[in-house]
mmCIF file with all atom_site columns, C-alpha atoms in Angstrom:
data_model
loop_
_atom_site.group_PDB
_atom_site.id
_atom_site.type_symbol
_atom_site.label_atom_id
_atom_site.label_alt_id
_atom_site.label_comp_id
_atom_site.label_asym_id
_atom_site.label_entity_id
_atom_site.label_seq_id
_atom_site.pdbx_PDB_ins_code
_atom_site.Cartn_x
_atom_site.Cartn_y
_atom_site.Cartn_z
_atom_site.occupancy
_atom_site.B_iso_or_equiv
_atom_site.pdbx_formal_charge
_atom_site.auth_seq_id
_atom_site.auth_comp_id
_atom_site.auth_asym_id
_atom_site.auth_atom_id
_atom_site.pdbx_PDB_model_num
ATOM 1   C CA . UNK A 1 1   ? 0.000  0.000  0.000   1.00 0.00 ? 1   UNK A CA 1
ATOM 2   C CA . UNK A 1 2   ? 1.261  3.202  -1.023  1.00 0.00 ? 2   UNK A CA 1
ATOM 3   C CA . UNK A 1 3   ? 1.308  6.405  1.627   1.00 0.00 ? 3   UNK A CA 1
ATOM 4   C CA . UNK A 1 4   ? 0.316  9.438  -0.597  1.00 0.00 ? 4   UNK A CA 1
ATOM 5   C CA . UNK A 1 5   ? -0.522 11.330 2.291   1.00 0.00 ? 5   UNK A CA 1
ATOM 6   C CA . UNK A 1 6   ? 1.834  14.524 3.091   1.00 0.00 ? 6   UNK A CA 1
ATOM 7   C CA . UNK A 1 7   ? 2.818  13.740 6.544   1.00 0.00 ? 7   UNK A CA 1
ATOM 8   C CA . UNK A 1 8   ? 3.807  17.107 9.162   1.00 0.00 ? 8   UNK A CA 1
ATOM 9   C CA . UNK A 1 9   ? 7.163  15.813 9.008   1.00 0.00 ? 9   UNK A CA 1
ATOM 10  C CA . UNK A 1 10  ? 7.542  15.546 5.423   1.00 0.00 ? 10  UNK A CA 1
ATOM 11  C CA . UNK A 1 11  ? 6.187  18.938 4.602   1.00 0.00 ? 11  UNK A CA 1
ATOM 12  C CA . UNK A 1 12  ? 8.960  20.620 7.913   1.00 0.00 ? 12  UNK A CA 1
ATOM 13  C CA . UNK A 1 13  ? 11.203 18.483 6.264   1.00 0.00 ? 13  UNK A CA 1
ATOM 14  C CA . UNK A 1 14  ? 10.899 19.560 2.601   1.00 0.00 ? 14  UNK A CA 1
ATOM 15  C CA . UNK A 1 15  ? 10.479 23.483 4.073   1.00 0.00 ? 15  UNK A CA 1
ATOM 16  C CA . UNK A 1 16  ? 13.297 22.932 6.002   1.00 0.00 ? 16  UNK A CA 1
ATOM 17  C CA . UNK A 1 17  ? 15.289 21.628 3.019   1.00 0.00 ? 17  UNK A CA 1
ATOM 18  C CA . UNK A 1 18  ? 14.226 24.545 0.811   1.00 0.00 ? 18  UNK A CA 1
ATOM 19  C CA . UNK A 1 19  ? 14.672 27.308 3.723   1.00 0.00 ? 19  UNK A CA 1
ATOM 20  C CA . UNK A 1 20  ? 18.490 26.277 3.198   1.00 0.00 ? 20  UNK A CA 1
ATOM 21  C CA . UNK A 1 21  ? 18.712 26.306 -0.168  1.00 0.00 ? 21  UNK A CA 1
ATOM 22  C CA . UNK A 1 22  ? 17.494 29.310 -0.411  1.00 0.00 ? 22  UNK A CA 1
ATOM 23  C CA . UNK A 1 23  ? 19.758 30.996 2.478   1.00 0.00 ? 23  UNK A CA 1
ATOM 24  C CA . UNK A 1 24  ? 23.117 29.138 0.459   1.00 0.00 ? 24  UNK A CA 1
ATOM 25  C CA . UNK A 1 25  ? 21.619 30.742 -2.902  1.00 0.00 ? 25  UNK A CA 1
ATOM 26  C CA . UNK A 1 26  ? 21.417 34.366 -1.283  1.00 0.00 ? 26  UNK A CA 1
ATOM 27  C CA . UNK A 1 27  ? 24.950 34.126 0.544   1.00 0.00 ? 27  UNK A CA 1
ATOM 28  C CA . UNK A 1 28  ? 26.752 33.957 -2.944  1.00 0.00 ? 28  UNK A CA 1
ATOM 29  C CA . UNK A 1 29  ? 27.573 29.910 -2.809  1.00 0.00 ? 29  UNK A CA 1
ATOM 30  C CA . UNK A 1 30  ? 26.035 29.604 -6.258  1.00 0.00 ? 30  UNK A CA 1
ATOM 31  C CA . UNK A 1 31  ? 27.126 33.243 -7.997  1.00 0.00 ? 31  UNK A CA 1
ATOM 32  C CA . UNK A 1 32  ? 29.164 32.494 -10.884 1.00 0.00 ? 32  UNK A CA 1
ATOM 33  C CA . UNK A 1 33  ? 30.547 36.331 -11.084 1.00 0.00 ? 33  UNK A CA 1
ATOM 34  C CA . UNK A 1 34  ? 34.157 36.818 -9.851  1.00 0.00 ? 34  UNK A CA 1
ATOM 35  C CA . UNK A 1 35  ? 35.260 38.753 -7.369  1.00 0.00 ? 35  UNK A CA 1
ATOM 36  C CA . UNK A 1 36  ? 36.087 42.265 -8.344  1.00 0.00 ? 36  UNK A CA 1
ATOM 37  C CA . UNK A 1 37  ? 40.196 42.529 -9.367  1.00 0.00 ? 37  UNK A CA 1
ATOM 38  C CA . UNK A 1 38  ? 41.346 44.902 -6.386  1.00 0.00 ? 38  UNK A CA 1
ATOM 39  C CA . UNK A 1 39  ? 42.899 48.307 -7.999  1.00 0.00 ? 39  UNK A CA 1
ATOM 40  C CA . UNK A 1 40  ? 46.764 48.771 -7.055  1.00 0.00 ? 40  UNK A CA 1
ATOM 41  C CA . UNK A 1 41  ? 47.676 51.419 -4.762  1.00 0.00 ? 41  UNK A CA 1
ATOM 42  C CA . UNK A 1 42  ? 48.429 54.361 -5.526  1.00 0.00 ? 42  UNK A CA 1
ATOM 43  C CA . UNK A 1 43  ? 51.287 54.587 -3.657  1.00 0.00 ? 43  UNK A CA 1
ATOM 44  C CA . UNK A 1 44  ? 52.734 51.720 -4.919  1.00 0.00 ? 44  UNK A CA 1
ATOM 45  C CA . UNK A 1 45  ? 54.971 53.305 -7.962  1.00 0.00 ? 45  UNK A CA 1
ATOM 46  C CA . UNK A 1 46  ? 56.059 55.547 -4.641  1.00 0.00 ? 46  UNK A CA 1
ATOM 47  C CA . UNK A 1 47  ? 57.342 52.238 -3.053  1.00 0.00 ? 47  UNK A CA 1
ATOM 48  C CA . UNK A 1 48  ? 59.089 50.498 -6.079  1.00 0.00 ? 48  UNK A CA 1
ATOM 49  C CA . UNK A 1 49  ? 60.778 53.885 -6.403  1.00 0.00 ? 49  UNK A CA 1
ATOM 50  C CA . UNK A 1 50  ? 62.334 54.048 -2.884  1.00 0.00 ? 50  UNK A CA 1
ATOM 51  C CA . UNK A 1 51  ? 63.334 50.643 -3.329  1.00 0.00 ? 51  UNK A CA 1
ATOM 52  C CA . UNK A 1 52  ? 65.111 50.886 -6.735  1.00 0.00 ? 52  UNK A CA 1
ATOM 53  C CA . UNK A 1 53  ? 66.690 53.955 -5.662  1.00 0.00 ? 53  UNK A CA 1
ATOM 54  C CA . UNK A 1 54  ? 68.221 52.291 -2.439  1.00 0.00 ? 54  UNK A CA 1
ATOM 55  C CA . UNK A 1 55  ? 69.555 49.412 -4.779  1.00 0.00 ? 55  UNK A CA 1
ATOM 56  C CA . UNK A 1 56  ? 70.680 52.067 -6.978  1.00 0.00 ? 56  UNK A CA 1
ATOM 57  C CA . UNK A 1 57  ? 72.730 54.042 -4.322  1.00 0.00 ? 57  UNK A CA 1
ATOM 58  C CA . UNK A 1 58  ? 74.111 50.423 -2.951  1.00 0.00 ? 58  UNK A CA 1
ATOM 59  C CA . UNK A 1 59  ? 75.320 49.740 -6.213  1.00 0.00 ? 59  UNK A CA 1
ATOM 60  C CA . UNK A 1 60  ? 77.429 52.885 -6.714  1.00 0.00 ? 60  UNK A CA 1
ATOM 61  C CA . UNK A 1 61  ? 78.102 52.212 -2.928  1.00 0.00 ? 61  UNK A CA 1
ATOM 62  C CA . UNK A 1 62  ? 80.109 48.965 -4.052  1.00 0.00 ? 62  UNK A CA 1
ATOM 63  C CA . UNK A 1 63  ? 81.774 50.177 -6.843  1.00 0.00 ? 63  UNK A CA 1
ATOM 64  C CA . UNK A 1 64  ? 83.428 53.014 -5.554  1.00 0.00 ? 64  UNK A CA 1
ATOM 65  C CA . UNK A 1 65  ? 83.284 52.663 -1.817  1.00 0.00 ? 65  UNK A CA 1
ATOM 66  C CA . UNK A 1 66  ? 85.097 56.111 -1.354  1.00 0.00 ? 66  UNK A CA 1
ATOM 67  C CA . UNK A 1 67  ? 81.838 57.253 -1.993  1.00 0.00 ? 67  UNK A CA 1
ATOM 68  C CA . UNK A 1 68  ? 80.233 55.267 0.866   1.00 0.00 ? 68  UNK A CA 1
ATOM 69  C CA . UNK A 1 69  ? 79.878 57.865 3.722   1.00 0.00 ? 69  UNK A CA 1
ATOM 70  C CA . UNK A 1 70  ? 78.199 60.083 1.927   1.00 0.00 ? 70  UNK A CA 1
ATOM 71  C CA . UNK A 1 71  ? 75.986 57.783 -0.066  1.00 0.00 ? 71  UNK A CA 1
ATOM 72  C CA . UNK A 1 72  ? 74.650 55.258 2.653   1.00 0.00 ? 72  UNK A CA 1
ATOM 73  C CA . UNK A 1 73  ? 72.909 57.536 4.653   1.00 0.00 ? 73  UNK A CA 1
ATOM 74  C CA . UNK A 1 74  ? 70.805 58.330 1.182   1.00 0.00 ? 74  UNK A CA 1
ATOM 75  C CA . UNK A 1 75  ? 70.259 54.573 0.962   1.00 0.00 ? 75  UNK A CA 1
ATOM 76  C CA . UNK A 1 76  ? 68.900 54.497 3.941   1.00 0.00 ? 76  UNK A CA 1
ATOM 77  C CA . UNK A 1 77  ? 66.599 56.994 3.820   1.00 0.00 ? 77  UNK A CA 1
ATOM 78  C CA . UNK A 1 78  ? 65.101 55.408 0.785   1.00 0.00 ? 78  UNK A CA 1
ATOM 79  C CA . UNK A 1 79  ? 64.856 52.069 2.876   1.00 0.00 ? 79  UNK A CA 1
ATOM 80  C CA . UNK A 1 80  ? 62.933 53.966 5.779   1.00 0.00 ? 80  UNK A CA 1
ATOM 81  C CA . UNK A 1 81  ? 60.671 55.474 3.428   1.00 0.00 ? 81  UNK A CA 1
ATOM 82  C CA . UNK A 1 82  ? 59.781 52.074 1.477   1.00 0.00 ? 82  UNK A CA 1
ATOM 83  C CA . UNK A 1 83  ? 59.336 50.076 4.993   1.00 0.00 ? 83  UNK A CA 1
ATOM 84  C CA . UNK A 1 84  ? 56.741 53.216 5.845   1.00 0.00 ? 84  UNK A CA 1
ATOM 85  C CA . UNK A 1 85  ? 55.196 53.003 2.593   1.00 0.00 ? 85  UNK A CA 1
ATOM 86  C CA . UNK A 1 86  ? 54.804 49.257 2.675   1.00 0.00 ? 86  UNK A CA 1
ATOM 87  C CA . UNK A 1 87  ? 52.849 49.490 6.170   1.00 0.00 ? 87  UNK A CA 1
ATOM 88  C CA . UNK A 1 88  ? 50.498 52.209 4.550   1.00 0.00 ? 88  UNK A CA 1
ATOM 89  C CA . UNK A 1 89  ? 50.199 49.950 2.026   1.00 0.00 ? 89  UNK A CA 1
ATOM 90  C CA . UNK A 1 90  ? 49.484 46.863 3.736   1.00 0.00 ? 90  UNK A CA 1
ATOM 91  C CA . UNK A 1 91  ? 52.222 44.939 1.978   1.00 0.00 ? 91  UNK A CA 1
ATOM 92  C CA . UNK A 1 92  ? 55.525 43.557 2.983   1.00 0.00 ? 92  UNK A CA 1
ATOM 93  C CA . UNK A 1 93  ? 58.815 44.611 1.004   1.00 0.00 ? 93  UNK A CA 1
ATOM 94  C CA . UNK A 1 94  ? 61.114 41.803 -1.231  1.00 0.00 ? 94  UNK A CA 1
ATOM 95  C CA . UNK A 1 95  ? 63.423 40.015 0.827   1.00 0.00 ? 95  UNK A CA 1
ATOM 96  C CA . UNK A 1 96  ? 66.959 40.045 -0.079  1.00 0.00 ? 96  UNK A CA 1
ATOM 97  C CA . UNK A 1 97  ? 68.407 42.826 -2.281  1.00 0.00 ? 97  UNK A CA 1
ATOM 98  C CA . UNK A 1 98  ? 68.488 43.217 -6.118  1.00 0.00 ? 98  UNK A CA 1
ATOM 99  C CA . UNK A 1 99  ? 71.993 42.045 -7.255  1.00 0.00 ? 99  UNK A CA 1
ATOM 100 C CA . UNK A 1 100 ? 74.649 44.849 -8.024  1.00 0.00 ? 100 UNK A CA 1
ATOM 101 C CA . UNK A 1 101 ? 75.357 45.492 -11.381 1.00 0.00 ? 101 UNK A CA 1
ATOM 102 C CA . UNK A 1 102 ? 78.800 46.706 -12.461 1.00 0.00 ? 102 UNK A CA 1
ATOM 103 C CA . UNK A 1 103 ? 77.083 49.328 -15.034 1.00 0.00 ? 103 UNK A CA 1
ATOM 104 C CA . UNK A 1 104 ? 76.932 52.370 -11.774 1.00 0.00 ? 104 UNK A CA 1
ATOM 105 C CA . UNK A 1 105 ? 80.487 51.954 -11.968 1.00 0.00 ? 105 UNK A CA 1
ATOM 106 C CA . UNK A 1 106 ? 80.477 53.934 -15.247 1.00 0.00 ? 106 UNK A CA 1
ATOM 107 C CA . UNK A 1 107 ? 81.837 57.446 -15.130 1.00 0.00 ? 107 UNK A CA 1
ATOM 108 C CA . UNK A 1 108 ? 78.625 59.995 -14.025 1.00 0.00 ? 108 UNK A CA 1
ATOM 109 C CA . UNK A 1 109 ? 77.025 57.157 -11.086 1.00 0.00 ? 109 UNK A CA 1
ATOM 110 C CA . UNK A 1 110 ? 76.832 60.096 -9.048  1.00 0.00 ? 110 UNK A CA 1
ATOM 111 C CA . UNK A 1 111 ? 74.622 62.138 -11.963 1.00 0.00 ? 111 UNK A CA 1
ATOM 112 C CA . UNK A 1 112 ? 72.568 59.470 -12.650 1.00 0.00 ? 112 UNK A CA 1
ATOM 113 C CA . UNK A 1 113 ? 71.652 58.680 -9.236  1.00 0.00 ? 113 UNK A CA 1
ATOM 114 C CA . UNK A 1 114 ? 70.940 63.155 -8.710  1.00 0.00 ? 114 UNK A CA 1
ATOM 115 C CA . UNK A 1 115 ? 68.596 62.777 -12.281 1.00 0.00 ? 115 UNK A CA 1
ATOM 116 C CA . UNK A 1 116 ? 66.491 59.338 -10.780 1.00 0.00 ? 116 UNK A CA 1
ATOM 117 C CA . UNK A 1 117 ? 65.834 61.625 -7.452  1.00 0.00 ? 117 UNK A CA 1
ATOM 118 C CA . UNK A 1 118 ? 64.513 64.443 -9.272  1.00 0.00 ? 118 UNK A CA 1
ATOM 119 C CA . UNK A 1 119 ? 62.385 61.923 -11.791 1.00 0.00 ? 119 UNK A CA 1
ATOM 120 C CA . UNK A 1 120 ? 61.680 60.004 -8.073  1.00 0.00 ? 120 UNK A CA 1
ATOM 121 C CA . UNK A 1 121 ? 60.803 63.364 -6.823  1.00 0.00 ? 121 UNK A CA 1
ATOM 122 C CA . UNK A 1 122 ? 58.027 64.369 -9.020  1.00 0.00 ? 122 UNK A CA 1
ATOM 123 C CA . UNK A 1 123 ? 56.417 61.198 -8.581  1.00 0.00 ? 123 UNK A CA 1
ATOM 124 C CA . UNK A 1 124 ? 56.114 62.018 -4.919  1.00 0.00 ? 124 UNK A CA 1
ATOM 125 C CA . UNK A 1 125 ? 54.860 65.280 -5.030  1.00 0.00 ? 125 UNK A CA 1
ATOM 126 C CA . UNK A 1 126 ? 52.247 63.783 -7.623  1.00 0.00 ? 126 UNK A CA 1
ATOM 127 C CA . UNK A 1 127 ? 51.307 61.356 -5.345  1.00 0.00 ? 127 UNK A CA 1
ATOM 128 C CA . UNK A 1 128 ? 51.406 64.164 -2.647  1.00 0.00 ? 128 UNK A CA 1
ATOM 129 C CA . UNK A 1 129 ? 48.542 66.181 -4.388  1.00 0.00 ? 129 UNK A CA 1
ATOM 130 C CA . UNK A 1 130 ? 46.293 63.246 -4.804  1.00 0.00 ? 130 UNK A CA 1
ATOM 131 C CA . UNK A 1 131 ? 46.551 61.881 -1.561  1.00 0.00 ? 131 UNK A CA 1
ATOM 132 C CA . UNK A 1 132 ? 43.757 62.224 1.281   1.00 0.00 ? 132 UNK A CA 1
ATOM 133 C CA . UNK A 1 133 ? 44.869 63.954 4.047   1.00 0.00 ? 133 UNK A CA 1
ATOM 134 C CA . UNK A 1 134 ? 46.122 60.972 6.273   1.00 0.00 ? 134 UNK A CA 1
ATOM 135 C CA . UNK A 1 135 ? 48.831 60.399 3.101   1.00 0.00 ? 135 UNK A CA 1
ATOM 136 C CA . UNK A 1 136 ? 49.514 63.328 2.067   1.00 0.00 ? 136 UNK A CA 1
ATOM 137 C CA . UNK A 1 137 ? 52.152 63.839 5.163   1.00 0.00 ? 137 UNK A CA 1
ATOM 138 C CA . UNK A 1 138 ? 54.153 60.851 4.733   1.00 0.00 ? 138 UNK A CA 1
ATOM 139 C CA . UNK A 1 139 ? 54.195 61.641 0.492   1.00 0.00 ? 139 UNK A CA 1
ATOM 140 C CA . UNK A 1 140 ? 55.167 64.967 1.110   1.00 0.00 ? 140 UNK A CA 1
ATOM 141 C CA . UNK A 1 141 ? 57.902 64.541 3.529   1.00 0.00 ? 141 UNK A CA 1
ATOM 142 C CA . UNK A 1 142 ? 59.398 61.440 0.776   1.00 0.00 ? 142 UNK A CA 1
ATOM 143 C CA . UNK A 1 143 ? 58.985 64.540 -2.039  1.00 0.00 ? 143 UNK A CA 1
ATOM 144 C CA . UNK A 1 144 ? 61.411 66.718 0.145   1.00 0.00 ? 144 UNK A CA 1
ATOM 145 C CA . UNK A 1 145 ? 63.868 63.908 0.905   1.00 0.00 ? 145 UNK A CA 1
ATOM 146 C CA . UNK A 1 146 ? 64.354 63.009 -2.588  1.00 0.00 ? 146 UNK A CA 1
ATOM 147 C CA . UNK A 1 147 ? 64.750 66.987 -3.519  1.00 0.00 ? 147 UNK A CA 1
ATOM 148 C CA . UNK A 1 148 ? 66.918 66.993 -0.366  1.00 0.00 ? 148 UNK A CA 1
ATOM 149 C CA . UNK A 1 149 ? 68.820 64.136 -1.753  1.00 0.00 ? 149 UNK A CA 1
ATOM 150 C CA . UNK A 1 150 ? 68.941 65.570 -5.132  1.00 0.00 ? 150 UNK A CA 1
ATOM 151 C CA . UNK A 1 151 ? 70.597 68.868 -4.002  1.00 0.00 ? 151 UNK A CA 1
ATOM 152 C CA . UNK A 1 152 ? 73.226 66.445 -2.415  1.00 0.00 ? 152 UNK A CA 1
ATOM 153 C CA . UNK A 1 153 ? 74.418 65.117 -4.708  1.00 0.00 ? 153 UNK A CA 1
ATOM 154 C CA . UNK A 1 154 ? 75.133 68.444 -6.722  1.00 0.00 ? 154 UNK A CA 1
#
């Protein structure tokens, strides 16, 4: 004999079954769109800049280390100023440095290093203007070092 009738706990059961459904549906379980791609920061060309010029100064550093005491504390800066960034940022900076290249050595290290703070520079200040107010002070104060830096090496 066959039991057509709807029994209480098959109908709780088959609500129950469909009140679930529904709430996996609505929590995005069965969306098929992809998750938006996250924009870069803005501050991030800021931050490959401080980096690249630190490696650039330690590279001149280790080809002529005559030039050393008054090129590391420049280096340094630029280190201070990409750990800084990186926390504003909310990432974490390369370990391990970028491997020294014998082509600072050429005559004019010193030039080349003044021309990449003043092209570093304007990148700062850019950043500067376009910043809200709670990033605007830390791009600012990189802007002057790197003009600092750039006068400097004069």
């Amino acid at each position: 004999m066959s039991d057509s009738r709807h029994t209480r706990r098959r109908v709780l059961g088959a609500g129950g079954a469909l009140t679930g459904l529904v709430t996996l549906s609505g929590c995005g379980l069965f969306d098929d769109d992809p998750e938006p791609v996250k924009e870069p920061d803005a501050l991030q060309p800021v931050l490959a800049e401080a980096l690249a010029l630190a490696s650039a100064y330690d590279r001149v550093i280790l080809t002529d280390q005559s030039l050393s005491a008054r090129l590391t504390p420049l280096s340094q800066a630029h280190r201070a100023h990409a750990a800084e960034l990186a926390k504003v940022i909310g990432t974490t900076l390369p370990s391990g440095a970028a491997a020294p290249s014998g082509a600072a050595a050429r005559a004019g290290a010193v030039a080349g290093l003044r021309a990449a703070e003043l092209a570093a520079q304007k990148t700062a200040a850019a950043a500067c203007k376009a910043a809200p107010a709670a990033r605007a002070a830390l791009t600012g104060s990189i802007a002057a070092a790197r003009a600092t830096h750039a006068e400097a090496l004069r």
